[in-house]
Amino acid sequence: MKIVGVTEFGGPEALQVLEVPEPHPGPGEVRIRVHAAAVNPTDTMLREGLQGTGGKQAPHIPGMDAAGVIDEVGEGSRWSVGEEVMAIAVPRGEHRGAYVQYLIAPDESLAPIPAGTDLPTAATLPMNGLTAVQILEKLDLSPGQVLAVNGAAGTLGNYLVQLAKLAGLTVVADAADKDRELVAELGPDHIVERGDDFGRRVRELFPDGVDAVADAAVQNEAAAEAVRDGGGFATVRGWKGDPGRGITVHPIWVGEEYRSQEKLDRLRALAEDGTLTLRVAGTYPAEEAAEAHRRLEAGGTRGRLVLLF
Ligand SMILES: NC(=O)c1ccc[n+]([C@@H]2O[C@H](COP(=O)([O-])OP(=O)(O)OC[C@H]3O[C@@H](n4cnc5c(N)ncnc54)[C@H](OP(=O)(O)O)[C@@H]3O)[C@@H](O)[C@H]2O)c1
């Protein structure tokens, strides 16, 4: 089968189209004929070798989001051949990444695609949707409490703002002038200008600080400044700092959601009823993965880039 992977870590040009043997599903697993794999920031880190080899041999295969059609089922699987599904993949795990023609996926790692969406659009939901769910679970806020989200114009920020509003939270989101309309459509209660002084701007609205910050823009200290004494801070890139003031730092790892089928299916339903907005910025043939990585790394992409297999 065709995959896009790296044999030597490096820049976008390190991504190669390679042939590897076709996999087959074991018990409780399916094989997905992948049609669409989203391109996420973490894929560029894997490509560069910043996540190590995970004890795996090359080729290393990026991709944490797939959508496609089940074409084989393992013994005892509850899924059927022909179903259109979306799945989370874990590149350092047993079944590797999603930049593949055929992905082996445990039953619990997939859900039907949202009705009314196509496969590339569905591929933008699993990994970042599950991350947003995990952030909200770990911050454990009650309705009426205040959450500030930076990087709100990004894919994770998109889902976070919408899920936080659904949970009854008061939401502060950041936006650059050019993204203000897009972010406003997500429904936050307040928008602050994007920038290094995120903490100060949030405190202009909430002088004692907010109950929690979800740091999707990875601003670390500058974002933690917005949190009230004793509040919560979700770090998505393993920040090891200590903001002090009794603030709890919650490390977020979406790999823990590999078998969170119920959560993924709930995300499906929320995309179907319009609570979640799914955005595709553009599609690329798998052969042009390097170009998609270059575009993502240039910054400013709104919506997800998706590779077609
Ligand atoms: N730990 C986990 O399990 C996990 C899971 C999912 C995602 N993540 C991480 O979460 C982050 C967000 O993911 P994503 O897919 O939403 O990325 P994305 O779509 O690229 O969005 C990131 C957003 O943050 C903005 N931004 C970047 N640097 C900024 C800064 N210094 N100040 C203000 N805004 C800034 C970006 O703007 P520009 O485009 O203009 O730069 C973009 O709007 C990434 O770092 C990703 O790796 C972690």
Coordinates of C-alpha atoms and ligand atoms in Angstrom, one line a residue:
M1 CA 0.0 0.0 0.0
K2 CA 1.0 3.6 -0.4
I3 CA 2.0 5.6 2.7
V4 CA 3.6 9.0 3.2
G5 CA 6.4 8.8 5.8
V6 CA 9.9 9.7 6.6
T7 CA 12.9 7.4 6.6
E8 CA 15.1 10.3 7.8
F9 CA 13.7 13.1 9.9
G10 CA 13.9 16.6 8.4
G11 CA 12.0 19.4 6.7
P12 CA 8.9 19.0 4.5
E13 CA 11.0 17.4 1.8
A14 CA 11.7 14.5 4.1
L15 CA 8.2 13.3 3.5
Q16 CA 8.2 10.5 0.9
V17 CA 5.6 8.4 -0.8
L18 CA 6.6 4.8 0.0
E19 CA 5.2 1.3 -0.6
V20 CA 4.8 -1.0 2.4
P21 CA 2.9 -4.3 2.8
E22 CA -0.9 -4.1 3.3
P23 CA -2.0 -4.6 6.9
H24 CA -5.0 -6.7 8.0
P25 CA -7.1 -6.2 11.1
G26 CA -6.9 -8.4 14.2
P27 CA -9.8 -9.3 16.5
G28 CA -11.8 -6.2 17.5
E29 CA -10.2 -4.1 14.8
V30 CA -11.1 -2.8 11.4
R31 CA -9.2 -1.8 8.3
I32 CA -10.1 1.6 6.9
R33 CA -9.5 2.5 3.3
V34 CA -8.3 6.0 4.2
H35 CA -9.5 8.7 1.8
A36 CA -8.6 11.7 3.9
A37 CA -5.9 12.4 6.6
A38 CA -5.8 15.8 8.3
V39 CA -2.5 17.6 8.5
N40 CA -1.9 18.8 12.1
P41 CA 1.0 20.7 13.8
T42 CA 2.0 17.6 15.6
D43 CA 2.7 15.9 12.2
T44 CA 5.4 18.4 11.5
M45 CA 7.0 17.6 14.9
L46 CA 7.0 13.9 14.1
R47 CA 8.5 14.6 10.7
E48 CA 11.4 16.6 12.2
G49 CA 12.2 13.9 14.8
L50 CA 11.1 16.0 17.8
Q51 CA 9.0 13.1 19.1
G52 CA 11.8 10.5 18.7
T53 CA 11.3 7.1 17.2
G54 CA 9.1 5.7 19.9
G55 CA 11.2 2.5 19.5
K56 CA 9.8 2.1 16.0
Q57 CA 11.7 1.3 12.8
A58 CA 11.4 3.7 9.9
P59 CA 9.4 4.7 7.9
H60 CA 7.8 6.9 10.6
I61 CA 4.3 7.7 9.6
P62 CA 2.6 11.0 10.7
G63 CA -1.1 11.6 10.9
M64 CA -3.5 11.5 13.8
D65 CA -6.8 11.9 11.9
A66 CA -8.3 9.6 9.3
A67 CA -11.6 9.3 7.5
G68 CA -12.5 6.6 5.0
V69 CA -14.5 3.4 4.4
I70 CA -14.1 0.2 6.3
D71 CA -13.0 -2.5 3.9
E72 CA -12.1 -5.3 6.2
V73 CA -13.3 -6.3 9.7
G74 CA -11.5 -8.4 12.2
E75 CA -13.0 -11.2 14.3
G76 CA -15.7 -9.9 16.6
S77 CA -15.6 -6.3 15.4
R78 CA -18.9 -4.5 15.8
W79 CA -18.3 -2.5 12.6
S80 CA -19.3 -3.5 9.0
V81 CA -17.5 -3.3 5.7
G82 CA -18.7 -0.3 3.7
E83 CA -19.3 2.1 6.7
E84 CA -17.9 5.6 6.3
V85 CA -15.9 6.4 9.5
M86 CA -13.5 8.8 11.1
A87 CA -10.7 7.7 13.4
I88 CA -8.0 8.9 15.7
A89 CA -4.6 7.4 15.0
V90 CA -1.4 7.4 17.1
P91 CA 1.8 7.5 15.1
R92 CA 3.9 6.1 17.9
G93 CA 1.4 3.3 18.7
E94 CA 1.0 -0.2 17.3
H95 CA -0.9 0.8 14.2
R96 CA 1.1 4.0 13.4
G97 CA -0.1 7.2 11.7
A98 CA -2.9 8.1 9.4
Y99 CA -0.9 9.1 6.2
V100 CA -1.7 5.6 4.8
Q101 CA -4.0 4.0 2.2
Y102 CA -5.1 1.4 4.8
L103 CA -5.2 2.1 8.5
I104 CA -5.8 -0.6 11.1
A105 CA -8.0 0.9 13.9
P106 CA -9.4 -0.7 17.1
D107 CA -13.2 -0.6 17.2
E108 CA -13.1 2.0 19.9
S109 CA -11.0 4.5 18.0
L110 CA -13.6 5.3 15.3
A111 CA -17.1 6.7 14.8
P112 CA -19.4 7.2 11.8
I113 CA -18.6 10.4 10.0
P114 CA -21.1 13.2 10.8
A115 CA -24.2 12.9 8.4
G116 CA -24.0 15.6 5.8
T117 CA -20.2 15.9 5.8
D118 CA -17.7 14.5 3.3
L119 CA -14.7 12.4 4.2
P120 CA -12.1 15.3 4.1
T121 CA -14.3 17.4 6.4
A122 CA -14.8 14.5 8.8
A123 CA -11.1 14.0 9.0
T124 CA -10.7 17.4 10.7
L125 CA -12.6 16.3 13.8
P126 CA -11.3 13.3 15.8
M127 CA -8.0 14.4 17.2
N128 CA -8.6 18.0 17.9
G129 CA -12.2 17.3 19.0
L130 CA -11.0 14.7 21.5
T131 CA -8.3 17.1 22.7
A132 CA -10.8 19.8 23.4
V133 CA -13.0 17.3 25.3
Q134 CA -10.0 16.2 27.4
I135 CA -9.1 19.8 28.2
L136 CA -12.5 20.5 29.4
E137 CA -12.7 17.3 31.5
K138 CA -9.3 18.0 33.1
L139 CA -10.1 21.7 33.9
D140 CA -13.4 20.5 35.3
L141 CA -15.2 23.9 35.4
S142 CA -18.8 24.5 36.3
P143 CA -21.4 26.4 34.3
G144 CA -20.9 30.1 34.7
Q145 CA -17.1 29.8 35.4
V146 CA -14.8 31.6 33.0
L147 CA -12.4 29.9 30.5
A148 CA -9.9 31.9 28.4
V149 CA -8.8 30.3 25.1
N150 CA -5.9 31.5 23.0
G151 CA -5.2 30.3 19.5
A152 CA -9.0 30.5 19.1
A153 CA -8.7 30.8 15.3
G154 CA -7.0 27.5 15.1
T155 CA -8.6 24.1 14.9
L156 CA -8.3 23.2 18.5
G157 CA -9.4 26.6 19.6
N158 CA -12.4 26.3 17.3
Y159 CA -13.7 23.2 19.0
L160 CA -12.7 24.4 22.5
V161 CA -14.7 27.6 22.3
Q162 CA -17.8 25.8 20.9
L163 CA -17.7 23.0 23.5
A164 CA -17.0 25.4 26.3
K165 CA -20.1 27.4 25.4
L166 CA -22.1 24.2 25.2
A167 CA -20.9 23.4 28.7
G168 CA -22.3 26.7 29.9
L169 CA -19.0 28.4 30.5
T170 CA -18.2 32.1 30.0
V171 CA -15.6 32.1 27.3
V172 CA -12.9 34.7 26.4
A173 CA -11.2 34.1 23.1
D174 CA -8.3 35.9 21.4
A175 CA -8.3 37.0 17.8
A176 CA -6.2 39.0 15.4
D177 CA -8.1 41.7 13.6
K178 CA -8.3 39.6 10.4
D179 CA -9.7 36.6 12.4
R180 CA -12.2 38.6 14.5
E181 CA -15.3 37.6 12.4
L182 CA -14.3 33.9 12.3
V183 CA -13.7 33.8 16.0
A184 CA -16.9 35.7 16.8
E185 CA -18.9 33.0 14.8
L186 CA -17.7 30.4 17.4
G187 CA -19.7 32.3 20.0
P188 CA -17.3 33.4 22.7
D189 CA -18.6 36.0 25.2
H190 CA -15.6 38.2 24.9
I191 CA -12.8 38.6 22.3
V192 CA -9.4 40.1 23.2
E193 CA -6.8 41.2 20.7
R194 CA -4.3 38.4 20.0
G195 CA -0.8 39.0 21.3
D196 CA 2.0 38.4 23.8
D197 CA 0.0 40.4 26.4
F198 CA -2.9 37.9 26.4
G199 CA -2.8 37.8 30.2
R200 CA -3.0 41.5 30.6
R201 CA -5.8 41.8 28.1
V202 CA -7.8 39.1 29.8
R203 CA -7.3 40.8 33.1
E204 CA -8.7 44.1 31.7
L205 CA -12.0 42.1 31.5
F206 CA -11.5 40.0 34.6
P207 CA -9.1 41.9 37.0
D208 CA -8.8 38.9 39.4
G209 CA -8.1 36.5 36.5
V210 CA -10.2 33.8 34.9
D211 CA -10.9 30.3 36.4
A212 CA -8.8 28.6 33.7
V213 CA -6.9 29.0 30.5
A214 CA -6.6 26.6 27.6
D215 CA -3.3 27.5 26.0
A216 CA -3.9 26.4 22.4
A217 CA -1.4 29.0 21.2
V218 CA 1.4 27.7 23.5
Q219 CA 2.1 31.0 25.1
N220 CA 3.0 29.4 28.4
E221 CA 3.8 32.0 31.1
A222 CA 2.2 34.8 29.1
A223 CA -1.1 32.9 29.1
A224 CA -0.9 31.6 32.6
E225 CA -0.8 35.2 33.8
A226 CA -4.6 35.3 32.9
V227 CA -5.4 32.6 35.5
R228 CA -6.8 33.6 38.9
D229 CA -5.0 32.4 42.0
G230 CA -5.9 28.7 42.5
G231 CA -7.2 28.3 38.9
G232 CA -6.4 25.8 36.2
F233 CA -4.1 25.9 33.1
A234 CA -4.1 23.4 30.3
T235 CA -0.8 22.9 28.4
V236 CA -0.9 21.2 25.1
R237 CA 2.8 21.0 24.5
G238 CA 4.0 19.7 27.9
W239 CA 5.0 23.0 29.4
K240 CA 7.0 22.2 32.6
G241 CA 6.8 25.7 34.1
D242 CA 5.2 26.5 37.4
P243 CA 3.0 29.7 37.3
G244 CA 2.8 29.6 41.2
R245 CA -0.2 31.2 42.9
G246 CA -1.8 27.8 43.5
I247 CA -2.5 27.3 39.8
T248 CA -2.8 23.7 38.7
V249 CA -1.1 22.9 35.4
H250 CA -2.9 20.1 33.5
P251 CA -0.8 18.4 30.8
I252 CA -3.0 17.3 27.8
W253 CA -2.2 14.2 25.8
V254 CA -4.8 13.2 23.2
G255 CA -3.1 9.8 22.8
E256 CA -5.0 8.9 26.0
E257 CA -8.2 9.2 24.0
Y258 CA -7.3 6.5 21.5
R259 CA -10.2 4.3 22.7
S260 CA -12.7 7.1 23.6
Q261 CA -15.4 5.9 21.3
E262 CA -18.3 7.4 23.2
K263 CA -16.6 10.8 23.2
L264 CA -15.9 10.6 19.5
D265 CA -19.4 9.6 18.8
R266 CA -20.7 12.5 20.8
L267 CA -18.4 14.8 18.7
R268 CA -20.1 13.3 15.6
A269 CA -23.5 14.2 16.9
L270 CA -22.4 17.7 17.8
A271 CA -21.1 18.2 14.3
E272 CA -24.4 17.0 12.9
D273 CA -26.5 19.3 15.0
G274 CA -24.3 22.3 14.1
T275 CA -22.8 22.8 17.6
L276 CA -19.3 22.2 16.1
T277 CA -18.1 23.9 12.9
L278 CA -15.7 21.8 10.8
R279 CA -13.4 23.7 8.5
V280 CA -11.2 22.5 5.7
A281 CA -8.6 25.0 4.5
G282 CA -7.6 23.0 1.4
T283 CA -7.0 19.5 0.1
Y284 CA -3.8 18.0 -1.4
P285 CA -3.1 14.7 -3.1
A286 CA -1.0 12.6 -0.7
E287 CA 1.9 13.0 -3.1
E288 CA 1.9 16.7 -2.2
A289 CA 2.2 16.2 1.5
A290 CA 5.4 18.2 1.6
E291 CA 3.6 21.2 0.2
A292 CA 0.8 20.9 2.7
H293 CA 3.4 20.8 5.5
R294 CA 5.1 23.9 4.1
R295 CA 1.8 25.7 4.1
L296 CA 0.9 24.7 7.6
E297 CA 4.3 25.7 8.9
A298 CA 4.0 29.1 7.2
G299 CA 1.2 29.9 9.8
G300 CA -2.0 31.7 9.1
T301 CA -4.0 28.7 7.8
R302 CA -7.6 28.8 9.0
G303 CA -9.2 25.5 8.9
R304 CA -7.4 22.2 8.4
L305 CA -5.3 21.0 5.4
V306 CA -6.3 17.5 4.4
L307 CA -4.3 14.9 2.4
L308 CA -6.3 12.7 0.0
F309 CA -5.3 9.1 -0.5
Ligands
LIG1 N1 -1.2 17.7 23.6 C1 -2.0 17.2 22.7 O1 -2.5 16.1 22.8 C2 -2.4 18.1 21.6 C3 -3.5 17.7 20.8 C4 -3.9 18.5 19.8 C5 -3.2 19.7 19.5 N2 -2.1 20.0 20.3 C6 -1.4 21.3 20.1 O2 -2.3 22.3 20.2 C7 -1.8 23.4 19.5 C8 -3.0 24.0 18.6 O3 -3.3 23.1 17.6 P1 -4.2 23.5 16.4 O4 -4.3 22.3 15.5 O5 -5.3 24.3 16.8 O6 -3.1 24.5 15.7 P2 -3.5 25.6 14.6 O7 -4.7 25.3 13.9 O8 -2.2 25.9 13.9 O9 -3.9 26.8 15.6 C9 -3.0 27.5 16.4 C10 -3.5 28.9 16.5 O10 -2.7 29.6 17.4 C11 -2.2 30.8 16.8 N3 -0.9 31.2 17.3 C12 0.3 30.6 17.1 N4 1.3 31.2 17.8 C13 0.6 32.2 18.5 C14 1.1 33.2 19.4 N5 2.3 33.3 19.8 N6 0.1 34.1 19.9 C15 -1.2 34.0 19.6 N7 -1.6 33.1 18.7 C16 -0.7 32.2 18.2 C17 -2.1 30.4 15.3 O11 -2.0 31.6 14.5 P3 -1.1 31.6 13.1 O12 -1.7 30.5 12.2 O13 -1.4 32.9 12.6 O14 0.3 31.3 13.6 C18 -3.4 29.6 15.2 O15 -4.5 30.5 15.0 C19 -0.7 23.0 18.7 O16 0.5 23.3 19.3 C20 -0.8 21.4 18.7 O17 0.4 20.7 18.5 C21 -1.7 19.2 21.3

